């Protein structure tokens, strides 16, 4: 019973801040590698929408089939991840672990395709399939992150978080631990993580190649999954329900006694 409760426990939003920043770091690595290799983003779908419009007007620099595959994979898994999170609870431990497991799976498949030479010499053959898988990983990741209660850390985009950060009325307050500065601090950590990850990804792509980018990303995803597995949890749901049930029973008994006294 204790083991089952461990899987069903809800992780507090505050405990997810650091792991989600780590996920943002991995996103930066992947997007640098995917754009360099495929001229398409796996996570930055704003950029992909712009590329889609350019490709529609015959811009030869745009790999239109890759861009469409990335958008569709991202939206499909984002839809599934978000709807599941709304129904079971976005910070339930088993969903967090399942999300990470699916992300790893969708990264391992393209790695296998590249390592076995399936993509070699076929730039317009199966690349779109790899992009769809990479984007599917990001879609599920972002959907779970956006419903986790850490709104400052979407894990894949920068436009809104950067504006929210620079327009924060407490931007220049010389403190770190005050509760009212929590949103500012989270955005700063998130932006830094994603940007640094993008630099690391660009360096790895330029010096080692995309296979190494994928291996590094998968390894870090595994570490994040293990991290989330051992995060402290909120109070068990069954206990809360039990307390509520006890209160309801006490209220009913009280009302019954009041009725008897009135009679």
Coordinates of C-alpha atoms in Angstrom, one line a residue:
X1 CA 0.0 0.0 0.0
X2 CA 2.9 2.4 0.8
X3 CA 4.5 1.7 -2.6
X4 CA 1.2 2.4 -4.4
X5 CA 0.8 5.6 -2.4
X6 CA 4.3 6.6 -3.4
X7 CA 3.4 6.5 -7.1
X8 CA 0.1 8.3 -6.5
X9 CA 1.6 11.1 -4.4
X10 CA 1.5 14.7 -5.7
X11 CA 4.8 16.6 -6.0
X12 CA 4.7 20.2 -4.7
X13 CA 5.2 22.8 -7.5
X14 CA 8.1 24.4 -5.7
X15 CA 10.0 21.1 -5.8
X16 CA 9.7 21.0 -9.6
X17 CA 11.4 24.3 -10.2
X18 CA 15.0 23.0 -10.4
X19 CA 14.1 19.8 -12.4
X20 CA 12.2 21.9 -14.9
X21 CA 15.1 24.3 -15.3
X22 CA 17.2 21.3 -16.0
X23 CA 14.7 20.2 -18.7
X24 CA 14.9 23.7 -20.2
X25 CA 18.7 23.3 -20.4
X26 CA 18.2 20.0 -22.3
X27 CA 15.7 21.8 -24.6
X28 CA 18.3 24.4 -25.5
X29 CA 20.8 21.6 -26.4
X30 CA 18.2 19.8 -28.6
X31 CA 16.9 22.9 -30.4
X32 CA 20.4 24.0 -31.3
X33 CA 21.2 20.5 -32.7
X34 CA 17.9 20.0 -34.6
X35 CA 17.9 23.4 -36.3
X36 CA 21.6 22.9 -37.4
X37 CA 20.8 19.4 -38.7
X38 CA 17.3 19.7 -40.1
X39 CA 16.7 23.5 -40.4
X40 CA 13.7 22.9 -38.1
X41 CA 13.1 23.3 -34.4
X42 CA 12.0 20.5 -32.2
X43 CA 10.6 22.7 -29.4
X44 CA 10.5 26.3 -30.6
X45 CA 7.2 26.1 -32.6
X46 CA 7.0 29.9 -33.0
X47 CA 10.1 29.6 -35.2
X48 CA 8.6 26.7 -37.0
X49 CA 5.4 28.6 -37.8
X50 CA 7.5 31.4 -39.4
X51 CA 9.5 28.8 -41.3
X52 CA 6.2 27.2 -42.5
X53 CA 5.0 30.5 -44.0
X54 CA 8.4 31.0 -45.7
X55 CA 8.3 27.5 -47.1
X56 CA 4.7 28.1 -48.4
X57 CA 6.2 30.8 -50.6
X58 CA 8.9 28.5 -52.0
X59 CA 11.8 29.6 -49.8
X60 CA 14.4 27.0 -50.7
X61 CA 16.2 27.3 -47.4
X62 CA 13.2 25.8 -45.6
X63 CA 12.7 22.1 -45.2
X64 CA 9.0 22.3 -45.3
X65 CA 8.2 18.6 -44.7
X66 CA 10.4 18.7 -41.6
X67 CA 8.7 21.8 -40.3
X68 CA 5.2 20.3 -40.8
X69 CA 6.2 17.0 -39.2
X70 CA 7.6 18.9 -36.2
X71 CA 4.4 21.0 -35.7
X72 CA 2.1 18.0 -36.0
X73 CA 4.2 15.8 -33.6
X74 CA 4.4 18.7 -31.1
X75 CA 0.7 19.5 -31.2
X76 CA -0.5 15.8 -31.1
X77 CA 1.6 14.9 -28.0
X78 CA 1.0 18.3 -26.4
X79 CA -2.8 17.7 -26.7
X80 CA -2.5 14.2 -25.2
X81 CA -0.1 15.3 -22.4
X82 CA -2.2 18.2 -21.4
X83 CA -5.5 16.4 -21.4
X84 CA -4.1 13.5 -19.4
X85 CA -2.6 16.0 -16.9
X86 CA -5.9 17.8 -16.4
X87 CA -7.7 14.5 -15.6
X88 CA -5.2 12.8 -13.3
X89 CA -3.4 15.8 -11.8
X90 CA -0.4 17.4 -13.5
X91 CA 2.0 16.8 -10.6
X92 CA 1.1 13.2 -9.7
X93 CA 4.4 11.3 -9.6
X94 CA 3.5 8.5 -12.0
X95 CA 2.5 11.1 -14.6
X96 CA 5.8 13.0 -14.2
X97 CA 7.7 9.7 -14.6
X98 CA 5.6 8.6 -17.6
X99 CA 6.2 12.0 -19.2
X100 CA 10.0 11.6 -18.8
X101 CA 9.9 8.0 -20.0
X102 CA 8.0 9.0 -23.2
X103 CA 10.4 11.9 -23.8
X104 CA 13.3 9.5 -23.6
X105 CA 11.6 7.0 -25.9
X106 CA 11.0 9.7 -28.5
X107 CA 14.7 10.7 -28.4
X108 CA 16.1 7.2 -28.5
X109 CA 14.2 6.3 -31.7
X110 CA 15.8 9.1 -33.8
X111 CA 19.2 8.2 -32.3
X112 CA 18.8 4.6 -33.5
X113 CA 17.8 5.8 -37.0
X114 CA 20.9 8.0 -37.2
X115 CA 23.3 5.5 -35.6
X116 CA 22.1 2.7 -38.0
X117 CA 22.5 4.9 -41.0
X118 CA 18.8 5.0 -42.0
X119 CA 19.1 8.7 -42.6
X120 CA 22.5 8.6 -44.3
X121 CA 22.3 10.0 -47.8
X122 CA 18.6 10.5 -47.7
X123 CA 18.0 14.1 -46.6
X124 CA 14.5 14.1 -47.9
X125 CA 13.5 10.6 -47.0
X126 CA 13.0 9.9 -43.3
X127 CA 14.2 13.1 -41.7
X128 CA 10.6 14.2 -41.2
X129 CA 9.9 11.0 -39.1
X130 CA 12.8 11.9 -36.8
X131 CA 11.6 15.5 -36.4
X132 CA 8.1 14.3 -35.6
X133 CA 9.5 12.1 -32.8
X134 CA 11.7 14.8 -31.4
X135 CA 8.9 17.3 -31.5
X136 CA 6.5 14.8 -29.9
X137 CA 9.0 14.5 -27.0
X138 CA 8.9 18.3 -26.6
X139 CA 5.1 18.5 -26.9
X140 CA 4.5 16.1 -24.0
X141 CA 7.2 17.9 -22.0
X142 CA 5.8 21.4 -22.4
X143 CA 2.2 20.2 -21.8
X144 CA 3.0 18.7 -18.4
X145 CA 5.3 21.6 -17.5
X146 CA 2.6 24.2 -18.3
X147 CA 0.0 22.4 -16.1
X148 CA 2.4 21.8 -13.2
X149 CA 1.9 25.1 -11.4
X150 CA 5.3 26.5 -12.4
X151 CA 4.0 29.0 -15.0
X152 CA 7.3 30.8 -15.1
X153 CA 9.1 27.8 -16.5
X154 CA 7.4 26.6 -19.7
X155 CA 10.6 24.7 -20.6
X156 CA 10.7 25.5 -24.4
X157 CA 10.0 29.2 -25.2
X158 CA 11.6 32.5 -24.3
X159 CA 9.6 35.4 -25.8
X160 CA 7.0 35.8 -23.0
X161 CA 9.3 34.8 -20.1
X162 CA 11.9 37.4 -21.2
X163 CA 9.3 40.2 -21.4
X164 CA 7.8 39.1 -18.1
X165 CA 11.2 39.2 -16.5
X166 CA 12.3 42.6 -17.8
X167 CA 8.9 44.2 -16.9
X168 CA 8.8 42.7 -13.4
X169 CA 8.3 45.6 -11.0
X170 CA 10.7 44.0 -8.6
X171 CA 13.4 43.4 -11.2
X172 CA 16.1 45.4 -9.3
X173 CA 15.2 44.5 -5.8
X174 CA 18.6 43.4 -4.3
X175 CA 17.4 40.2 -2.6
X176 CA 16.8 36.5 -3.5
X177 CA 14.9 34.6 -0.9
X178 CA 11.9 36.9 -0.3
X179 CA 8.6 35.2 -1.3
X180 CA 7.4 38.1 -3.5
X181 CA 10.6 37.7 -5.7
X182 CA 9.9 34.0 -6.5
X183 CA 8.5 34.6 -10.0
X184 CA 11.4 36.9 -10.9
X185 CA 13.9 34.4 -9.7
X186 CA 12.3 31.4 -11.4
X187 CA 12.2 33.3 -14.8
X188 CA 15.9 34.3 -14.4
X189 CA 16.9 30.6 -13.7
X190 CA 14.8 29.4 -16.6
X191 CA 16.1 31.9 -19.2
X192 CA 19.6 31.2 -18.1
X193 CA 19.2 27.5 -18.3
X194 CA 17.7 27.5 -21.8
X195 CA 20.3 30.0 -23.2
X196 CA 23.2 28.1 -21.7
X197 CA 21.8 24.8 -23.0
X198 CA 21.6 26.3 -26.5
X199 CA 25.2 27.3 -26.4
X200 CA 26.2 23.9 -25.2
X201 CA 24.1 22.3 -27.9
X202 CA 25.6 24.5 -30.6
X203 CA 29.1 23.6 -29.4
X204 CA 28.4 19.9 -29.3
X205 CA 26.7 20.0 -32.7
X206 CA 29.6 21.8 -34.3
X207 CA 32.4 19.7 -32.7
X208 CA 30.8 16.3 -32.2
X209 CA 27.7 16.0 -34.4
X210 CA 24.0 15.5 -33.8
X211 CA 24.4 11.9 -32.5
X212 CA 26.4 13.2 -29.6
X213 CA 23.7 15.9 -29.0
X214 CA 21.1 13.2 -28.7
X215 CA 23.2 11.0 -26.5
X216 CA 23.9 13.9 -24.1
X217 CA 20.2 14.9 -24.1
X218 CA 19.0 11.3 -23.4
X219 CA 21.5 10.9 -20.6
X220 CA 20.4 14.2 -18.9
X221 CA 16.7 13.2 -19.4
X222 CA 17.4 9.9 -17.5
X223 CA 19.0 11.9 -14.7
X224 CA 16.0 14.2 -14.5
X225 CA 13.6 11.3 -14.4
X226 CA 15.5 9.8 -11.5
X227 CA 15.5 13.2 -9.8
X228 CA 11.7 13.5 -10.1
X229 CA 11.3 10.0 -8.8
X230 CA 12.7 11.0 -5.4
X231 CA 11.3 14.4 -5.0
X232 CA 9.4 14.9 -1.7
X233 CA 5.6 14.7 -2.0
X234 CA 2.6 16.5 -0.6
X235 CA 0.4 14.8 1.9
X236 CA -1.2 11.6 0.5
X237 CA -4.6 12.1 -1.1
X238 CA -6.2 9.1 0.8
X239 CA -5.3 10.8 4.1
X240 CA -6.9 14.1 3.1
X241 CA -10.0 12.2 1.9
X242 CA -10.0 10.4 5.2
X243 CA -9.9 13.6 7.2
X244 CA -12.6 15.0 5.1
X245 CA -14.7 11.9 5.6
X246 CA -14.1 12.1 9.3
X247 CA -15.2 15.7 9.3
X248 CA -18.3 14.9 7.3
X249 CA -19.2 12.0 9.6
X250 CA -18.8 14.3 12.7
X251 CA -20.9 16.9 11.0
X252 CA -23.7 14.4 10.2
X253 CA -23.6 13.0 13.8
X254 CA -23.8 16.5 15.2
X255 CA -26.8 17.4 13.0
X256 CA -28.5 14.1 14.1
X257 CA -27.9 14.9 17.7
X258 CA -29.3 18.5 17.2
X259 CA -32.4 17.0 15.6
X260 CA -32.9 14.6 18.5
X261 CA -32.6 17.4 21.0
X262 CA -35.1 19.5 19.0
X263 CA -37.6 16.6 19.1

